[in-house]
XYZ file of C-alpha atoms in Angstrom:
751
model
C -59.481 19.456 4.188
C -60.059 22.384 6.710
C -63.563 23.686 6.942
C -65.305 26.291 9.026
C -67.767 24.603 11.403
C -71.240 24.586 10.046
C -70.122 24.609 6.413
C -71.311 21.597 4.403
C -69.311 19.782 1.791
C -70.779 19.409 -1.650
C -71.797 15.951 -2.910
C -69.064 16.007 -5.499
C -66.446 16.694 -2.834
C -67.785 13.863 -0.719
C -67.556 11.537 -3.695
C -63.937 12.586 -4.290
C -63.117 11.931 -0.630
C -64.639 8.492 -0.893
C -62.405 7.670 -3.814
C -59.224 8.707 -1.938
C -56.708 5.972 -1.268
C -56.297 4.530 2.212
C -53.811 6.615 4.208
C -50.241 5.376 4.647
C -48.258 5.365 7.910
C -46.343 8.417 6.681
C -49.618 10.240 5.939
C -50.833 9.422 9.413
C -47.648 10.827 10.976
C -47.874 14.002 8.905
C -51.506 14.585 9.868
C -50.617 13.987 13.487
C -47.833 16.553 13.197
C -49.609 19.162 11.114
C -53.126 18.593 12.529
C -56.274 20.319 11.249
C -56.565 24.117 11.372
C -59.715 25.173 13.281
C -61.820 28.285 12.665
C -62.569 30.288 15.834
C -65.516 32.631 16.305
C -66.482 35.009 19.119
C -69.008 37.820 19.458
C -68.057 40.706 21.745
C -70.389 43.486 22.928
C -69.817 47.024 24.094
C -66.689 48.918 24.926
C -65.754 46.339 27.577
C -65.772 43.623 24.892
C -68.157 41.415 26.825
C -68.028 37.818 25.480
C -71.565 37.078 24.362
C -70.989 33.877 22.444
C -68.187 31.726 20.932
C -67.778 28.374 19.242
C -66.034 25.333 20.772
C -62.878 25.943 18.757
C -62.508 29.363 20.389
C -62.721 27.969 23.902
C -60.350 25.095 23.015
C -57.844 27.555 21.617
C -57.825 29.938 24.587
C -57.252 27.338 27.272
C -59.876 24.712 27.938
C -62.753 24.244 30.451
C -61.778 26.848 33.040
C -62.130 29.541 30.407
C -65.359 28.296 28.891
C -67.474 31.203 30.100
C -69.587 33.960 28.556
C -70.868 37.254 29.939
C -67.330 38.173 31.012
C -65.147 40.941 29.530
C -62.493 39.449 27.316
C -59.718 41.241 29.226
C -60.921 39.565 32.393
C -61.206 36.161 30.747
C -57.807 36.474 29.005
C -55.724 39.081 30.846
C -52.582 38.098 28.878
C -54.053 39.787 25.786
C -53.771 43.239 27.357
C -49.965 43.406 27.383
C -49.810 41.860 23.929
C -51.905 44.711 22.478
C -54.898 42.713 21.283
C -57.376 44.494 23.618
C -56.144 47.820 22.239
C -56.881 46.595 18.703
C -60.435 45.732 19.790
C -60.828 49.210 21.285
C -59.771 50.838 18.020
C -62.186 48.763 15.938
C -65.001 49.563 18.362
C -64.229 53.302 18.198
C -63.596 53.633 14.464
C -65.764 50.907 13.033
C -62.856 49.967 10.733
C -62.079 46.314 10.042
C -58.706 45.055 11.411
C -56.969 42.020 9.855
C -53.753 40.204 10.921
C -51.923 37.208 9.447
C -49.688 34.786 11.330
C -50.051 36.828 14.466
C -48.153 35.377 17.411
C -50.215 35.025 20.582
C -49.153 33.689 23.968
C -52.213 31.986 25.467
C -52.353 31.352 29.178
C -50.025 32.348 31.956
C -47.296 30.666 33.935
C -46.445 27.024 33.288
C -49.591 26.535 31.194
C -48.802 29.300 28.708
C -48.388 28.275 25.114
C -47.347 29.957 21.906
C -49.892 30.059 19.095
C -50.312 31.665 15.695
C -53.540 32.938 14.134
C -54.887 34.540 11.003
C -57.799 36.695 12.281
C -60.160 39.586 11.538
C -61.821 42.040 13.970
C -65.092 43.103 12.332
C -67.312 45.860 13.791
C -70.931 44.809 14.688
C -73.343 47.608 13.655
C -77.071 48.119 13.938
C -79.408 49.304 11.192
C -78.407 52.824 11.955
C -74.682 52.109 11.536
C -73.877 52.304 15.198
C -71.135 49.969 16.459
C -72.537 47.579 19.003
C -69.463 45.427 19.444
C -66.778 43.445 17.641
C -66.941 40.079 15.918
C -63.738 37.943 16.066
C -63.214 35.464 13.216
C -59.918 33.583 12.898
C -58.068 30.411 12.030
C -55.322 29.015 14.249
C -52.216 28.336 12.147
C -49.915 27.184 14.936
C -49.529 23.689 13.564
C -49.125 25.016 10.039
C -46.293 27.233 11.221
C -44.720 24.335 13.056
C -45.110 22.186 9.978
C -43.353 24.795 7.880
C -40.499 24.983 10.344
C -40.314 21.218 10.568
C -40.323 20.904 6.783
C -37.547 23.477 6.488
C -35.429 21.730 9.114
C -36.123 18.364 7.536
C -35.083 19.678 4.127
C -31.831 20.965 5.590
C -31.129 17.542 7.075
C -31.863 15.802 3.771
C -29.556 18.217 1.980
C -26.812 17.434 4.494
C -27.321 13.723 3.920
C -27.298 14.202 0.142
C -23.985 16.071 0.244
C -22.578 13.395 2.549
C -22.011 15.647 5.527
C -20.324 13.865 8.457
C -22.788 11.718 10.392
C -22.121 13.424 13.778
C -22.893 16.776 12.155
C -26.179 15.492 10.699
C -27.302 13.818 13.922
C -26.465 16.799 16.112
C -28.242 19.132 13.703
C -31.293 16.885 13.792
C -31.285 16.764 17.598
C -31.079 20.546 17.909
C -33.816 21.038 15.301
C -36.218 18.789 17.207
C -35.398 20.494 20.484
C -36.175 23.857 18.869
C -39.379 22.631 17.203
C -40.903 20.966 20.260
C -43.424 23.205 22.066
C -42.139 21.954 25.399
C -38.567 21.411 26.528
C -37.193 18.157 25.167
C -33.680 16.702 25.140
C -32.852 14.493 22.158
C -30.373 11.612 22.111
C -29.281 9.347 19.223
C -27.420 6.121 19.961
C -25.760 4.049 17.218
C -25.787 0.266 17.184
C -22.603 -1.761 16.920
C -22.368 -3.944 13.801
C -23.524 -6.966 15.817
C -26.468 -5.005 17.289
C -25.536 -5.942 20.861
C -24.394 -2.552 22.115
C -25.315 1.094 21.593
C -22.744 3.846 21.176
C -23.063 7.588 21.619
C -24.152 9.332 18.446
C -25.493 12.762 19.356
C -27.053 14.378 22.436
C -26.183 18.081 22.471
C -28.345 18.985 25.487
C -27.683 16.037 27.775
C -24.755 16.392 30.198
C -21.441 14.837 29.182
C -21.295 12.526 32.199
C -24.646 11.057 31.195
C -23.587 10.489 27.577
C -20.362 8.862 28.726
C -22.206 6.597 31.159
C -24.650 5.196 28.593
C -22.079 4.930 25.803
C -21.772 1.194 25.069
C -24.858 -0.012 26.960
C -26.111 -3.427 25.981
C -29.319 -4.006 24.090
C -31.742 -6.138 26.041
C -35.027 -6.336 27.880
C -35.198 -3.900 30.768
C -32.026 -1.983 29.868
C -33.535 1.498 30.108
C -35.753 2.860 27.373
C -33.149 2.706 24.598
C -31.699 -0.738 25.332
C -35.205 -2.194 25.523
C -36.406 -0.423 22.361
C -33.341 -1.693 20.480
C -34.007 -5.202 21.751
C -37.721 -5.188 20.954
C -37.375 -3.264 17.688
C -40.399 -1.261 18.897
C -40.883 2.114 20.608
C -40.659 2.095 24.392
C -42.415 4.843 26.367
C -41.338 5.537 29.928
C -43.502 8.397 31.241
C -41.976 8.373 34.724
C -38.391 7.185 35.169
C -38.726 7.293 38.951
C -41.190 4.364 38.976
C -40.431 2.376 35.835
C -38.527 -0.928 36.368
C -36.658 -0.505 33.058
C -34.668 2.244 34.762
C -33.729 0.403 37.946
C -30.032 0.341 36.976
C -30.014 3.914 35.662
C -32.399 5.754 37.990
C -29.669 7.512 39.987
C -27.953 8.537 36.757
C -31.213 9.955 35.382
C -31.874 11.816 38.599
C -28.411 13.345 38.476
C -29.014 14.388 34.851
C -32.407 15.873 35.827
C -34.484 13.835 33.361
C -37.813 12.302 34.383
C -39.258 10.747 31.205
C -37.773 9.035 28.169
C -39.462 7.904 24.962
C -37.194 5.798 22.738
C -37.830 4.755 19.130
C -35.621 2.165 17.372
C -33.868 3.305 14.204
C -34.183 0.474 11.697
C -32.616 -0.074 8.283
C -34.680 -0.955 5.246
C -33.919 -4.630 5.814
C -35.084 -4.406 9.438
C -31.621 -4.515 10.987
C -30.909 -2.278 13.981
C -29.103 0.998 13.319
C -29.621 2.707 16.673
C -32.229 4.468 18.826
C -33.836 7.916 18.821
C -34.781 9.111 22.331
C -36.668 12.161 23.618
C -36.071 13.058 27.282
C -38.217 15.381 29.427
C -37.499 17.174 32.662
C -40.884 16.220 34.182
C -42.881 12.996 33.992
C -44.842 13.110 30.773
C -46.682 10.777 28.409
C -46.454 11.508 24.676
C -49.242 12.780 22.478
C -49.803 11.357 19.017
C -47.935 14.322 17.555
C -44.920 13.513 19.749
C -44.837 9.914 18.555
C -45.248 11.010 14.956
C -42.348 13.435 15.326
C -40.182 10.635 16.710
C -41.099 8.326 13.839
C -40.398 10.954 11.186
C -36.975 11.823 12.538
C -36.108 8.201 13.293
C -36.650 7.566 9.586
C -34.441 10.526 8.726
C -31.757 9.261 11.092
C -31.982 5.827 9.459
C -31.382 7.416 6.063
C -28.361 9.316 7.384
C -26.894 6.281 9.142
C -27.383 3.984 6.146
C -25.821 6.571 3.875
C -22.919 6.883 6.300
C -22.493 3.108 6.496
C -22.578 2.823 2.719
C -19.938 5.528 2.439
C -17.803 3.851 5.100
C -18.164 0.523 3.290
C -17.125 2.175 0.037
C -14.110 3.782 1.686
C -13.126 0.470 3.282
C -13.494 -1.279 -0.068
C -11.357 1.385 -1.737
C -8.793 1.089 1.051
C -8.730 -2.697 0.622
C -8.415 -2.305 -3.135
C -5.636 0.240 -2.703
C -3.871 -2.035 -0.217
C -4.299 -4.990 -2.576
C -2.853 -2.950 -5.442
C -0.005 -1.909 -3.163
C 0.627 -5.514 -2.163
C 0.523 -6.641 -5.789
C 2.890 -3.872 -6.850
C 5.209 -4.755 -3.960
C 5.225 -8.438 -4.915
C 5.697 -7.675 -8.616
C 8.581 -5.303 -7.930
C 10.134 -7.732 -5.472
C 9.701 -10.639 -7.904
C 11.326 -8.595 -10.658
C 14.237 -7.767 -8.375
C 14.557 -11.396 -7.264
C 14.583 -12.720 -10.827
C 17.013 -10.066 -12.056
C 20.225 -11.958 -12.466
C 20.825 -15.601 -11.680
C 23.238 -15.419 -8.797
C 21.825 -17.090 -5.671
C 23.760 -14.875 -3.239
C 22.486 -11.722 -4.928
C 18.958 -13.154 -4.933
C 19.032 -13.576 -1.153
C 20.404 -10.068 -0.658
C 17.633 -8.630 -2.846
C 15.130 -10.599 -0.771
C 16.368 -8.993 2.451
C 16.375 -5.534 0.856
C 12.803 -6.030 -0.410
C 11.559 -6.838 3.101
C 12.977 -3.674 4.712
C 11.189 -1.478 5.578
C 8.019 -2.677 3.793
C 7.486 -5.719 5.996
C 9.782 -5.089 8.961
C 12.586 -2.773 10.104
C 15.205 -5.562 10.137
C 15.622 -8.749 8.076
C 18.037 -11.686 7.916
C 18.210 -14.620 5.495
C 19.767 -17.930 6.516
C 20.324 -21.013 4.320
C 21.610 -24.521 4.918
C 24.933 -25.234 3.219
C 26.891 -28.438 3.789
C 24.785 -29.288 6.832
C 25.331 -25.934 8.523
C 23.276 -22.757 8.777
C 24.889 -19.808 7.051
C 23.658 -16.217 7.189
C 23.767 -15.058 3.574
C 21.959 -11.690 3.628
C 20.896 -8.951 6.058
C 19.105 -5.612 5.876
C 18.762 -2.993 8.622
C 18.323 0.788 8.956
C 22.045 1.449 9.578
C 25.294 -0.239 8.452
C 26.248 -0.895 12.093
C 22.971 -2.685 12.783
C 23.337 -4.651 9.565
C 26.867 -5.713 10.509
C 25.679 -6.655 14.004
C 22.918 -8.816 12.568
C 25.276 -10.415 10.038
C 27.661 -11.441 12.829
C 24.984 -13.575 14.470
C 24.660 -17.116 13.105
C 21.779 -19.316 14.309
C 22.556 -22.790 15.626
C 21.050 -25.388 13.298
C 20.263 -28.013 15.906
C 19.392 -25.724 18.845
C 15.883 -26.322 20.131
C 15.663 -22.788 21.539
C 16.504 -21.114 18.209
C 13.566 -19.862 16.106
C 15.404 -20.384 12.805
C 16.273 -23.963 13.757
C 12.632 -24.695 14.643
C 11.344 -23.230 11.376
C 13.932 -25.165 9.363
C 12.876 -28.341 11.122
C 9.109 -27.825 10.858
C 8.853 -25.986 7.553
C 6.178 -23.693 9.039
C 6.229 -19.999 9.917
C 6.648 -18.797 13.488
C 5.597 -15.364 14.797
C 5.771 -13.840 18.275
C 5.521 -10.447 19.969
C 8.753 -10.910 21.899
C 12.437 -11.319 21.196
C 13.482 -14.625 19.593
C 14.536 -17.383 21.941
C 18.201 -18.213 22.078
C 21.220 -15.928 22.014
C 21.377 -13.006 19.629
C 21.862 -9.231 19.394
C 18.212 -8.622 20.251
C 18.790 -5.993 22.928
C 21.268 -3.990 20.845
C 18.888 -3.993 17.904
C 15.853 -3.115 20.073
C 13.926 -6.181 18.888
C 10.336 -6.446 20.167
C 9.012 -9.304 18.021
C 9.874 -11.590 15.129
C 8.440 -13.470 12.167
C 10.404 -16.396 10.779
C 9.255 -17.809 7.419
C 10.761 -20.929 5.756
C 12.232 -21.013 2.259
C 10.884 -24.238 0.768
C 12.063 -26.338 -2.162
C 9.716 -29.228 -2.947
C 8.327 -29.066 0.573
C 11.699 -29.110 2.351
C 13.098 -26.045 4.077
C 16.529 -25.034 2.792
C 16.529 -21.626 4.465
C 14.545 -19.085 6.467
C 13.694 -15.388 6.308
C 13.639 -13.742 9.741
C 11.840 -10.399 10.068
C 12.408 -8.455 13.292
C 10.132 -5.824 14.839
C 11.487 -2.794 16.654
C 9.712 0.008 18.491
C 5.947 0.061 17.870
C 6.079 -2.182 14.799
C 4.076 -5.417 15.059
C 3.218 -8.289 12.727
C -0.415 -8.810 11.778
C -1.999 -11.530 9.697
C -1.724 -9.456 6.543
C 2.039 -8.997 6.976
C 2.505 -12.699 7.683
C 0.630 -13.652 4.499
C 2.617 -11.138 2.448
C 5.918 -12.364 3.888
C 5.028 -15.989 3.156
C 4.107 -15.138 -0.441
C 7.354 -13.225 -0.894
C 9.327 -16.104 0.643
C 7.641 -18.520 -1.761
C 8.667 -16.401 -4.733
C 12.155 -15.933 -3.339
C 12.535 -19.686 -2.859
C 11.597 -20.250 -6.508
C 14.017 -17.534 -7.650
C 16.788 -19.012 -5.480
C 16.094 -22.469 -6.857
C 16.307 -21.135 -10.425
C 19.514 -19.292 -9.588
C 21.017 -22.416 -8.060
C 19.979 -24.515 -11.034
C 21.435 -21.932 -13.385
C 24.698 -21.833 -11.450
C 24.871 -25.633 -11.398
C 24.052 -25.876 -15.095
C 26.515 -23.150 -16.045
C 29.231 -24.845 -13.982
C 28.432 -28.196 -15.562
C 28.471 -26.704 -19.053
C 31.726 -24.902 -18.317
C 33.322 -28.072 -16.963
C 32.151 -30.126 -19.934
C 33.289 -27.447 -22.353
C 36.654 -27.334 -20.643
C 36.885 -31.094 -21.050
C 36.316 -30.727 -24.774
C 38.946 -27.987 -25.134
C 42.593 -27.960 -24.212
C 43.108 -27.225 -20.519
C 46.628 -25.970 -21.326
C 48.217 -25.351 -24.703
C 51.278 -27.473 -25.405
C 54.665 -25.947 -26.208
C 55.281 -26.704 -29.871
C 58.948 -26.488 -30.986
C 59.481 -23.639 -33.440
C 55.977 -22.280 -32.988
C 53.765 -20.046 -30.876
C 50.230 -21.298 -30.263
C 47.346 -19.082 -29.138
C 43.653 -19.834 -28.902
C 40.422 -17.949 -28.241
C 36.991 -19.300 -27.363
C 33.771 -17.428 -26.519
C 30.484 -19.309 -26.161
C 27.221 -17.749 -27.350
C 24.380 -16.911 -24.983
C 24.740 -17.348 -21.245
C 27.082 -20.302 -21.421
C 24.448 -22.817 -20.263
C 24.791 -25.032 -23.347
C 27.961 -26.706 -24.526
C 29.135 -25.001 -27.670
C 29.809 -26.629 -31.016
C 33.201 -24.989 -31.695
C 36.356 -26.886 -30.745
C 40.090 -26.955 -31.326
C 43.010 -29.223 -30.433
C 46.800 -29.414 -30.750
C 48.606 -32.661 -29.969
C 51.987 -34.287 -30.793
C 52.588 -37.233 -33.123
C 55.249 -39.903 -32.676
C 57.711 -38.685 -35.356
C 58.142 -35.093 -34.142
C 55.205 -33.784 -36.061
C 52.264 -32.004 -34.440
C 48.608 -32.235 -35.316
C 46.177 -29.326 -35.037
C 42.508 -28.972 -35.776
C 39.649 -26.496 -35.436
C 36.046 -27.304 -36.207
C 32.416 -26.489 -35.769
C 29.654 -28.979 -34.925
C 26.108 -28.275 -36.057
C 23.979 -27.624 -32.967
C 24.619 -27.152 -29.269
C 24.222 -29.013 -26.039
C 24.737 -32.671 -25.221
C 24.530 -33.896 -28.831
C 27.094 -31.315 -29.902
C 29.293 -32.407 -27.005
C 29.192 -36.073 -28.039
C 29.947 -35.148 -31.642
C 32.837 -32.910 -30.597
C 34.251 -35.666 -28.414
C 33.870 -38.166 -31.247
C 35.784 -35.933 -33.695
C 38.602 -35.064 -31.287
C 39.099 -38.523 -29.895
C 38.884 -40.178 -33.304
C 41.456 -37.760 -34.684
C 43.793 -38.316 -31.737
C 43.359 -42.096 -32.038
C 43.966 -42.528 -35.766
C 46.473 -39.702 -36.451
C 49.527 -41.731 -35.253
C 48.401 -44.676 -37.407
C 47.583 -43.000 -40.722
C 49.829 -41.358 -43.250
C 48.476 -37.820 -43.489
C 45.692 -35.316 -42.821
C 43.433 -36.573 -45.598
C 43.387 -40.127 -44.235
C 42.757 -38.871 -40.691
C 39.784 -36.697 -41.716
C 38.324 -39.520 -43.833
C 38.492 -41.757 -40.740
C 36.741 -39.065 -38.749
C 34.039 -38.875 -41.435
C 33.502 -42.639 -41.296
C 33.102 -42.420 -37.511
C 30.520 -39.675 -37.922
C 28.580 -41.484 -40.618
C 28.522 -44.709 -38.594
C 27.630 -43.139 -35.225
C 24.419 -44.377 -33.533
C 21.277 -42.394 -34.348
C 20.909 -41.410 -30.725
C 24.266 -39.638 -30.838
C 23.086 -37.075 -33.361
C 23.113 -36.687 -37.118
C 24.435 -33.138 -37.518
C 27.296 -32.289 -39.833
C 30.757 -31.047 -38.904
C 33.080 -28.544 -40.556
C 36.763 -29.037 -39.863
C 40.270 -27.872 -40.641
C 42.820 -30.519 -39.751
C 46.545 -30.291 -40.377
C 49.945 -31.521 -39.388
C 53.065 -29.395 -39.038
C 56.715 -30.263 -38.990
C 59.253 -27.874 -37.390
C 62.243 -27.175 -39.679
C 65.181 -24.771 -39.539
C 63.361 -22.650 -42.118
C 60.048 -22.528 -40.191
C 57.038 -24.811 -40.138
C 56.019 -27.143 -42.953
C 52.243 -27.471 -42.878
C 49.890 -29.899 -44.621
C 46.158 -29.410 -44.032
C 42.757 -30.320 -45.359
C 39.556 -28.234 -45.150
C 36.237 -30.075 -44.817
C 33.611 -27.430 -45.539
C 35.095 -25.012 -43.003
C 35.920 -21.310 -43.316
C 39.140 -20.518 -45.186
C 42.258 -20.415 -43.004
C 44.343 -17.257 -43.376
C 48.080 -17.269 -44.112
C 49.665 -14.124 -42.688
C 53.018 -13.428 -44.362
C 55.930 -11.628 -42.739
C 55.036 -8.452 -44.632
C 51.494 -8.700 -43.133
C 49.972 -9.706 -46.440
C 46.997 -12.000 -45.814
C 46.137 -14.908 -48.136
C 43.155 -17.281 -47.781
C 44.170 -20.917 -47.898
C 41.894 -22.729 -50.351
C 41.733 -26.472 -49.864
C 38.501 -27.907 -51.322
C 36.526 -30.450 -49.281
C 32.993 -31.389 -48.260
C 31.251 -31.335 -44.894
C 31.814 -34.296 -42.608
C 29.076 -36.601 -41.347
C 26.871 -36.193 -44.432
C 28.016 -39.010 -46.727
C 30.843 -41.510 -47.230
C 32.838 -39.310 -49.626
C 34.650 -36.134 -48.564
C 36.535 -35.199 -51.782
C 39.323 -33.645 -49.745
C 42.304 -31.962 -51.394
C 45.388 -31.565 -49.169
C 47.169 -28.203 -49.187
C 50.860 -27.656 -48.406
C 52.436 -24.413 -47.221
C 55.474 -23.235 -45.306
C 55.299 -20.757 -42.461
C 58.551 -18.854 -42.366
C 59.585 -17.109 -39.132
C 57.044 -14.492 -38.051
C 54.411 -15.878 -40.413
C 51.153 -17.224 -39.036
C 48.274 -19.499 -39.867
C 44.906 -18.243 -38.512
C 42.029 -20.711 -38.158
C 38.580 -19.441 -37.053
C 34.962 -20.494 -36.953
C 32.040 -18.768 -38.698
C 31.004 -17.197 -35.387
C 33.689 -14.587 -36.179
C 32.709 -13.767 -39.758
C 28.971 -13.980 -39.069
C 28.997 -11.704 -36.033
C 26.320 -9.025 -36.477
C 26.244 -5.350 -35.691
C 23.096 -3.583 -34.484
C 22.106 -2.973 -38.103
C 22.180 -6.749 -38.721
C 25.204 -6.498 -41.043
C 27.724 -9.383 -40.957
C 31.342 -8.881 -39.941
C 32.536 -10.840 -42.984
C 35.857 -12.107 -44.359
C 36.963 -8.687 -45.580
C 36.870 -7.089 -42.125
C 38.570 -10.149 -40.693
C 41.395 -9.831 -43.247
C 41.769 -6.117 -42.475
C 41.908 -6.819 -38.734
C 44.638 -9.426 -39.179
C 46.600 -7.209 -41.569
C 46.350 -4.328 -39.113
C 48.220 -6.191 -36.399
C 51.667 -4.877 -35.374
C 54.722 -5.856 -37.435
C 55.948 -9.362 -36.729
C 52.956 -10.040 -34.480
C 52.976 -12.806 -31.976
C 50.142 -15.327 -32.112
C 48.310 -13.611 -29.260
C 48.629 -10.215 -30.958
C 46.682 -11.516 -33.937
C 43.908 -12.833 -31.697
C 43.748 -9.521 -29.843
C 43.472 -7.595 -33.109
C 40.588 -9.768 -34.307
C 38.628 -9.823 -31.066
C 38.941 -6.042 -30.562
C 37.663 -5.396 -34.056
C 34.762 -7.818 -33.687
C 33.784 -6.321 -30.327
C 33.805 -2.800 -31.758
C 31.754 -3.944 -34.746
C 29.044 -5.630 -32.639
C 28.930 -2.858 -30.054
C 29.553 -5.355 -27.267
C 26.154 -7.011 -27.704
C 25.590 -10.719 -27.169
C 26.727 -12.994 -29.956
C 24.521 -15.507 -31.746
C 27.137 -18.204 -32.360
C 30.227 -19.546 -30.651
C 33.526 -17.987 -31.635
C 36.827 -19.854 -31.745
C 40.287 -18.931 -33.107
C 43.507 -20.971 -33.323
C 46.720 -19.193 -34.366
C 50.020 -20.930 -35.203
C 53.011 -18.591 -35.611
C 56.455 -19.775 -36.746
C 59.391 -18.552 -34.667
C 62.870 -17.771 -35.933
C 65.732 -20.349 -35.882
C 67.043 -20.805 -32.359
C 64.387 -18.416 -30.935
C 62.835 -19.783 -27.762
C 59.133 -20.499 -27.977
C 56.878 -18.019 -26.193
C 54.820 -19.199 -23.260
C 51.597 -20.653 -24.581
C 48.470 -18.481 -24.516
C 44.921 -19.737 -24.093
C 42.333 -16.965 -24.165
C 38.574 -17.277 -23.761
C 35.537 -15.578 -22.333
C-alpha cells in the first residue's frame, strides 16, 4: 500500500497486513515491475522559487546526490523544467495565489544521456502569511511513472494473451511481444526469442525484429550447452544467464566478433520452460552498452518468458492436433483406398482381370507406373500393366523379366519372397530410360508363403517411395494375392465342375434314324457345383433307341454320383431287360441298395424306348415322379403324357405304368425338368405348365426339335427378366421326321 512519508498506519490495517498470505513469485515480479509510488514534497520561497526544503523522495525523483541541495533556485537546480513550462506554472501560482493541479503530467528529468521520462500527479499550492500574502509555493506530488508503465505493460500483455487465445500464428505473437517489450523498456533494448528443437539440443530463430538479419541467421540453430553464449547456456542450465559485458565474458568467446558487428554489448537470457519443465526456448534482452539488470528488468523477463511459454505450448498443441488430424485423414484415405481396391479386386472371379485391376489401383495412387508378373508353367509372364499413356503401357508390357536372372529385381523378389526398394533404375535390361524411371518398389504376391508373382511399382520424375508407400503397397499386394488365389480356385473349380458335368451329359448327340434330337442344359448359380439334371440317348441292340431325362435331389459330388449311377445302370441293363418298366425298376433297386456314403436323395425320371417305323416313331415310356412330358401334334396341339409312377430311390416299389404313343412325322415329344416350370419372375410367380404349353404351341408350324427348345427358352428368359435361376434347367426334344427324310444334324444346346 502507498503511503505519504510520515503517515502512520492504523492498528487495524497493521493487523490486516499481518494476516496477508506470503507473496508468490508472480507477486514479487509484479511488485518489482510496478514498484511503490512515492510522495514528493518541496517548499519554494520567493519569486525565484528558492528551494528551502524537500523530502528524500523529491531528491531521488529529480536525479540523485548531485541534485540534493537547498538554497538554490529551482530553475538553477533543474534547468530542464524551464523549457517544459513548469517554472512558468510556478510563476503564475506565485503571482495569482491560485492553486494549480496536474494529473499524469509528463516530465523529462535530467539532461543528456542521464535524462529519463517520468509521470507525476502534483499540486502547486501558494504559501501565504497571516495577512494573505504569498511567500512562496509548496509542491506536493506523487510519481506515477511505474503505474503508467504498468498500465502500458498490462495493455500489451492483454493484447498478447488475446492473440494466443485466438490462435494467432506463433511468429506474429512472438514478434508482437518483442516489439512491446522494446517499446516499454525505459532504455533501448533489443529482444530475441529462440525456439528449442523437439530434442532440446538446438535453438532456432523465433523472433528478433530489431537485431540485424545476419546476426539472426548466424545464431539460428546454435547448440544448447555450457558456454554457448547467453542463450545456449541458459537453455542448458534451465536458469537465467546474465552477461553484463560481452567483451569480457568467456561465454561469448565464439560469438564476440559477431556481437561486435551487431553492436550489442550485453545480453540477459531467460529460459522458456513448459509446465512440465521441458525446454521451449530462450527469451533474451540485448543492450548496446554494457549493463547489469535491475530487479525490474529481471521481473520483466520472467513475466514475458511465461507469456512466451504459453504461446509456444499453445502453438505446439495446435501443431500436434493438426498433425493428428492429418494422420487421421491420411489413415482414412489409406483405408478408403484399400477398401476400394479390395472391392475392385474381388469384383469378378477372373484371375487375369484381378491382376489388371491391381495394376490400375496402384496408378497413380502409389506410383506413376506399375507392372504385374506371375509364374506360369515355370516361366515369368507379364499379365498386367498400368502407365500414364497407352504407348508407355505398351512399352512396359513388352518387357518380360528373366526368371532366373540374378540381376533382375523381379527374379530376386520371386526367389526371396521379400520386397525390394531402391532410388535408382532396376538392375537388368528394361525400358527404364524411355519410361524415365528413377526408382522402383517390387513387392511379392504370396500364396501360403511362396511367391507366385510380383508387383513392380516404378518412380518417375520427383516421385519417391517412402516407408508409408511401401507398407501400403505390401498390404495391397497381400489382398491382391488373396483375391487372385480365390479367382484361381474359382476358375479351377468351375472348370472341374464343367468337365464333370460334361462327363455326365452327352458330349455329342447321336443321329437317331427317323428322328431329330435336341437338348438344352443350363446350370443354376455360377456353375461351381455339378447339377442334378441329366439326360441321355443311346442305341439298343435291336434297332431301338433308349432315351431318358431326370432330376437328382441335391447338387455337387453326391448328385454327380447319383446321376452316374442312374445313367450307367440304365445303359447296362437296358439291352438285357424287356422294356422301360423293367429298366427303371432295376435303376430303383440300384438306388435303394447304394452305400450310405453315396447319398440317399431321391430321383425323378422319364425313361423310354423308341422304335423307328415308316409311319414315325413308336414310343414306350415310364414316368417316375417326374414332370409330365408333352406330346406336340402336327397341328401344334399340346397334350401332357400321363404315366403314373413313384419317385426312385425311396422304396422298393415304384408302381410304374408304361405309356405307349406314336410320333407321326413332324410331331415331337418334349421332356423337361422342373427348373423350367418353377422358374420365377421378379414378383416370385412361377412360370408353370400353362406358360410352358403356350410356348411350345407358339412354335412355328412343323417345328424342328431345336425350334421347340428355342421357343421355350426365349419365353422363360423373358418371364424371369434374365435374372439368375434357382434350379438347373434341362430339356430333351425328340421329333419324328417324314418317311425318307434325312435326319437333321444333331443339336446340343446349353449355357
